[in-house]
C-alpha cells in the first residue's frame, strides 16, 4: 500500500496553520509581504500540490524570491512545531498501519511535500519503522505524483498495489500507474468530486482493514 501523507495519514492543519500564520508574520516583518494573511482555506485547498504551485495560488502577486523565502520559513516553523509535539495523525492511523504491517503488507509513503517534512512527520509520530520507503517530490524532484509513484514502483519491483490518498493527484497517480485507488473521504479541505474516480472511498482510515479482508 502506498499512502499520501497530508490529509490521509496526518491531520495537516494541526501543524500547518500555526506555521502558516507565523510565516506571514515573518514575511511582513522582513518587508517581503504586505496586507493581511490570505485565508486559511486557500492553503488548505492547495494541499496535495507541489510547494511552488501552492505559493502561486496563495500569493499570486508575489515574486519567486518571496515564494522561496516562504518555503524556508514554513518548513522551519513546521519542524519546530513537530519537535514541540504539535500535529496529530488521524484517528486509527497508527493502529491500522501496525496491523497491516503485522499482516505482511508492504507500506510506503508518496507525498508531494519536502523531504525533511515528510521524514520528520513520520519520525515524530513514531510510525517510521512501519514503512519500507518514504518517497517525496522534494527528495526526488518529480514534477507530478504520477512520476513519483512510478519511480517507487520501479525501484521496488512492485507490480500490484493500492494507492491510498485524499486528493485528485492521488487518484491520478494510482490510475495512471494501474493501481487500485482508495479515496480517503475524511479530510475537510479537498474539493468536491476529487475522489469520484477512486475504486473505493472510505470515511475512516481503519476501514482499510475491512477492505483487505475481502
Short mmCIF file of N, CA, C and O in Angstrom, two decimals, residues 2 20 22 27 32 34 43 45 47 49 61 65 89 93 98 100 124 128 186 191 204:
data_model
loop_
_atom_site.label_atom_id
_atom_site.label_comp_id
_atom_site.label_asym_id
_atom_site.label_seq_id
_atom_site.Cartn_x
_atom_site.Cartn_y
_atom_site.Cartn_z
N UNK A 2 0.50 2.19 -0.85
CA UNK A 2 1.23 3.45 -0.96
C UNK A 2 0.31 4.56 -0.45
O UNK A 2 -0.82 4.71 -0.95
N UNK A 20 1.74 28.54 9.18
CA UNK A 20 1.30 29.42 8.09
C UNK A 20 1.18 30.86 8.58
O UNK A 20 1.70 31.79 7.94
N UNK A 22 2.57 32.18 11.26
CA UNK A 22 3.90 32.65 11.66
C UNK A 22 4.73 33.04 10.44
O UNK A 22 5.50 34.01 10.48
N UNK A 27 7.23 37.27 7.06
CA UNK A 27 7.34 37.90 5.75
C UNK A 27 7.04 39.40 5.84
O UNK A 27 7.71 40.23 5.22
N UNK A 32 8.72 41.69 2.97
CA UNK A 32 8.56 40.92 1.75
C UNK A 32 7.09 40.75 1.36
O UNK A 32 6.79 40.31 0.25
N UNK A 34 3.00 42.53 2.25
CA UNK A 34 2.15 43.50 2.96
C UNK A 34 0.70 43.06 2.84
O UNK A 34 0.35 42.28 1.96
N UNK A 43 -4.73 27.94 1.48
CA UNK A 43 -3.62 26.98 1.57
C UNK A 43 -4.14 25.57 1.84
O UNK A 43 -3.60 24.60 1.31
N UNK A 45 -6.85 24.32 0.71
CA UNK A 45 -7.35 23.84 -0.58
C UNK A 45 -6.24 23.52 -1.56
O UNK A 45 -6.49 22.88 -2.59
N UNK A 47 -3.38 21.91 -0.61
CA UNK A 47 -2.62 20.74 -0.15
C UNK A 47 -2.72 19.62 -1.18
O UNK A 47 -3.77 19.38 -1.76
N UNK A 49 -0.67 19.76 -3.79
CA UNK A 49 0.11 20.34 -4.88
C UNK A 49 1.59 20.36 -4.50
O UNK A 49 1.96 20.24 -3.34
N UNK A 61 0.49 37.39 -6.54
CA UNK A 61 1.08 38.68 -6.92
C UNK A 61 2.49 38.88 -6.37
O UNK A 61 3.11 39.92 -6.60
N UNK A 65 11.15 35.15 -5.39
CA UNK A 65 12.01 35.35 -4.21
C UNK A 65 11.20 35.23 -2.92
O UNK A 65 11.63 34.59 -1.95
N UNK A 89 -1.91 12.54 14.01
CA UNK A 89 -2.37 11.61 13.00
C UNK A 89 -3.89 11.51 13.07
O UNK A 89 -4.49 11.79 14.10
N UNK A 93 -4.92 5.72 12.61
CA UNK A 93 -3.83 5.55 11.64
C UNK A 93 -2.73 4.65 12.19
O UNK A 93 -2.32 3.67 11.55
N UNK A 98 -0.03 -0.46 11.93
CA UNK A 98 0.63 -1.53 12.67
C UNK A 98 0.01 -2.88 12.32
O UNK A 98 0.73 -3.87 12.08
N UNK A 100 -1.62 -3.69 9.55
CA UNK A 100 -1.27 -4.02 8.16
C UNK A 100 0.16 -4.55 8.09
O UNK A 100 0.44 -5.54 7.40
N UNK A 124 8.47 11.79 14.02
CA UNK A 124 7.93 12.34 15.27
C UNK A 124 6.63 11.66 15.69
O UNK A 124 6.29 11.66 16.88
N UNK A 128 7.59 5.53 11.65
CA UNK A 128 8.65 5.30 10.68
C UNK A 128 9.00 3.84 10.44
O UNK A 128 9.14 3.41 9.28
N UNK A 186 -12.26 11.84 4.44
CA UNK A 186 -12.48 12.38 5.77
C UNK A 186 -11.77 13.70 6.02
O UNK A 186 -12.04 14.36 7.02
N UNK A 191 -11.65 19.43 -2.58
CA UNK A 191 -12.75 19.98 -3.35
C UNK A 191 -13.73 18.88 -3.71
O UNK A 191 -13.37 17.70 -3.72
N UNK A 204 -13.26 6.35 7.30
CA UNK A 204 -12.34 6.18 8.42
C UNK A 204 -11.15 5.37 7.95
O UNK A 204 -11.31 4.41 7.19
#
